Amino acid sequence: MSSQRKIIVTGASGRVGRLLSHAWQAHDPQGEKRRITLSRRQGADLCWQPGAPLPPALPQAGAILALWGTTSGDTDELAWNTTLAHHARDIALAAGADRVVHLSSAAIYGPGTGWAETAPPAPVSEYGRAKLDMEEAVTRMAQADGLRHVCLRLCNVLGGCSLTPALQSGAPVTLDRFAEGHGPLRSYIAPAMLARVLDALVALPTDRLPRTLNIAASPPVRMEDLVRAHGAPLNWGPAPAGARQAVTLDTS
């Protein structure tokens, strides 16, 4: 795809969207002219509420980066992940795009280490099951709409994970301690690296785009190391039954 074609970024005001916006402004300020943000909140280039008619002046674009999603709630609320994937497809068709990049999640794998894209999904959370439902819906869409769809199985994003509020609070952070004496082990990625990954996926020819792709930096990180690097006080609690000690991705 030409580097000059526009890119529509949905969910631009969400947690990951804001982190990426700062990263893009820092390392690719000229690229901001190509990125058109779309959000239900004021301040985006296009304000649009999912479910409403698409904006009549929707600009032509080469790619849709679908950063939106729902991470919590009941089954019906989490099903919005699939609904939003359909909306991203509709935006792509209306804008003349040839690809849609969807944010899936490492949660589709369940606990374990070194999960590769070829591993059969085994989610243990409602969120993971909702993201798997979304991926399956995307597969069906891809068979019918002529677009190239990519589902990014995203790990924790630094500054946007469940640990972030605790680190920002200034209070001691309590982590689960497992039998081996450590806390949770997770794959992470920095917003700047995620921004570069997205830029690369937008630039690749469609026939080289994978249908699913693990997104993480290497190696995985122990959460206690993040707490200590932040300078926050660290408390330990015994890991409860069912706590996930490790969720890490193979990015080879």
PDB file of N, CA and C in Angstrom, residues 2 5 14 17 20 29 34 43 61 69 88 92 102-103 118 124 149 168 183 194-195 220 224 236:
ATOM      1  N   SER A   2       0.525   2.245  -0.755  1.00  0.00           N
ATOM      2  CA  SER A   2       1.315   3.478  -0.817  1.00  0.00           C
ATOM      3  C   SER A   2       1.408   4.126   0.553  1.00  0.00           C
ATOM      4  N   ARG A   5      -1.243   6.926   1.318  1.00  0.00           N
ATOM      5  CA  ARG A   5      -2.672   6.722   1.493  1.00  0.00           C
ATOM      6  C   ARG A   5      -3.063   6.939   2.945  1.00  0.00           C
ATOM      7  N   GLY A  14      -9.325   5.605  23.107  1.00  0.00           N
ATOM      8  CA  GLY A  14      -9.196   4.555  24.108  1.00  0.00           C
ATOM      9  C   GLY A  14      -7.799   4.506  24.701  1.00  0.00           C
ATOM     10  N   GLY A  17      -5.246   3.507  22.130  1.00  0.00           N
ATOM     11  CA  GLY A  17      -5.217   4.560  21.124  1.00  0.00           C
ATOM     12  C   GLY A  17      -4.446   5.785  21.586  1.00  0.00           C
ATOM     13  N   LEU A  20      -0.708   5.034  21.640  1.00  0.00           N
ATOM     14  CA  LEU A  20      -0.153   5.021  20.287  1.00  0.00           C
ATOM     15  C   LEU A  20      -0.061   6.424  19.713  1.00  0.00           C
ATOM     16  N   PRO A  29       6.027  12.329  13.440  1.00  0.00           N
ATOM     17  CA  PRO A  29       5.067  13.443  13.433  1.00  0.00           C
ATOM     18  C   PRO A  29       4.488  13.735  12.056  1.00  0.00           C
ATOM     19  N   ARG A  34      -1.417  11.553   7.764  1.00  0.00           N
ATOM     20  CA  ARG A  34      -2.067  10.430   7.083  1.00  0.00           C
ATOM     21  C   ARG A  34      -3.106   9.746   7.960  1.00  0.00           C
ATOM     22  N   GLY A  43     -12.915  15.597  19.822  1.00  0.00           N
ATOM     23  CA  GLY A  43     -11.471  15.739  19.724  1.00  0.00           C
ATOM     24  C   GLY A  43     -10.866  14.905  18.617  1.00  0.00           C
ATOM     25  N   ALA A  61      -9.448   5.843   2.255  1.00  0.00           N
ATOM     26  CA  ALA A  61      -8.282   5.421   3.031  1.00  0.00           C
ATOM     27  C   ALA A  61      -7.824   4.056   2.545  1.00  0.00           C
ATOM     28  N   GLY A  69     -12.375  -1.730  21.335  1.00  0.00           N
ATOM     29  CA  GLY A  69     -12.732  -3.024  21.908  1.00  0.00           C
ATOM     30  C   GLY A  69     -13.263  -2.845  23.315  1.00  0.00           C
ATOM     31  N   ALA A  88     -15.806  -2.130  11.719  1.00  0.00           N
ATOM     32  CA  ALA A  88     -14.527  -1.822  11.074  1.00  0.00           C
ATOM     33  C   ALA A  88     -14.545  -2.274   9.621  1.00  0.00           C
ATOM     34  N   ALA A  92     -14.159   0.069   6.296  1.00  0.00           N
ATOM     35  CA  ALA A  92     -13.167  -0.238   5.264  1.00  0.00           C
ATOM     36  C   ALA A  92     -13.802  -0.264   3.880  1.00  0.00           C
ATOM     37  N   HIS A 102      -7.266  -5.727  13.175  1.00  0.00           N
ATOM     38  CA  HIS A 102      -8.079  -5.827  14.383  1.00  0.00           C
ATOM     39  C   HIS A 102      -7.186  -6.162  15.576  1.00  0.00           C
ATOM     40  N   LEU A 103      -7.523  -5.620  16.742  1.00  0.00           N
ATOM     41  CA  LEU A 103      -6.808  -5.978  17.965  1.00  0.00           C
ATOM     42  C   LEU A 103      -7.516  -7.141  18.639  1.00  0.00           C
ATOM     43  N   THR A 118      -0.035 -21.025  15.839  1.00  0.00           N
ATOM     44  CA  THR A 118      -0.579 -22.318  15.417  1.00  0.00           C
ATOM     45  C   THR A 118      -1.215 -23.092  16.561  1.00  0.00           C
ATOM     46  N   VAL A 124      -9.599 -18.967  29.013  1.00  0.00           N
ATOM     47  CA  VAL A 124     -10.199 -19.321  30.301  1.00  0.00           C
ATOM     48  C   VAL A 124     -11.031 -18.175  30.868  1.00  0.00           C
ATOM     49  N   HIS A 149      -7.939  -9.140   6.261  1.00  0.00           N
ATOM     50  CA  HIS A 149      -8.120  -8.899   7.684  1.00  0.00           C
ATOM     51  C   HIS A 149      -6.951  -9.522   8.450  1.00  0.00           C
ATOM     52  N   GLN A 168       0.321   4.024  39.119  1.00  0.00           N
ATOM     53  CA  GLN A 168       0.075   5.460  39.095  1.00  0.00           C
ATOM     54  C   GLN A 168      -0.525   5.973  40.395  1.00  0.00           C
ATOM     55  N   GLY A 183       6.242 -13.388  40.951  1.00  0.00           N
ATOM     56  CA  GLY A 183       4.916 -12.942  40.585  1.00  0.00           C
ATOM     57  C   GLY A 183       4.575 -13.329  39.157  1.00  0.00           C
ATOM     58  N   LEU A 194       4.861  -0.985  19.326  1.00  0.00           N
ATOM     59  CA  LEU A 194       3.567  -1.335  18.742  1.00  0.00           C
ATOM     60  C   LEU A 194       3.238  -0.408  17.576  1.00  0.00           C
ATOM     61  N   ALA A 195       3.542   0.875  17.721  1.00  0.00           N
ATOM     62  CA  ALA A 195       3.304   1.825  16.633  1.00  0.00           C
ATOM     63  C   ALA A 195       4.097   1.435  15.392  1.00  0.00           C
ATOM     64  N   PRO A 220       9.835 -12.080  27.818  1.00  0.00           N
ATOM     65  CA  PRO A 220       8.741 -11.719  28.736  1.00  0.00           C
ATOM     66  C   PRO A 220       9.271 -11.037  29.991  1.00  0.00           C
ATOM     67  N   GLU A 224       6.920  -8.028  38.983  1.00  0.00           N
ATOM     68  CA  GLU A 224       7.630  -7.390  40.089  1.00  0.00           C
ATOM     69  C   GLU A 224       8.783  -6.527  39.589  1.00  0.00           C
ATOM     70  N   TRP A 236       3.506  -8.516  48.729  1.00  0.00           N
ATOM     71  CA  TRP A 236       3.176  -9.827  48.164  1.00  0.00           C
ATOM     72  C   TRP A 236       1.935 -10.397  48.831  1.00  0.00           C
TER      73      TRP A 236
END
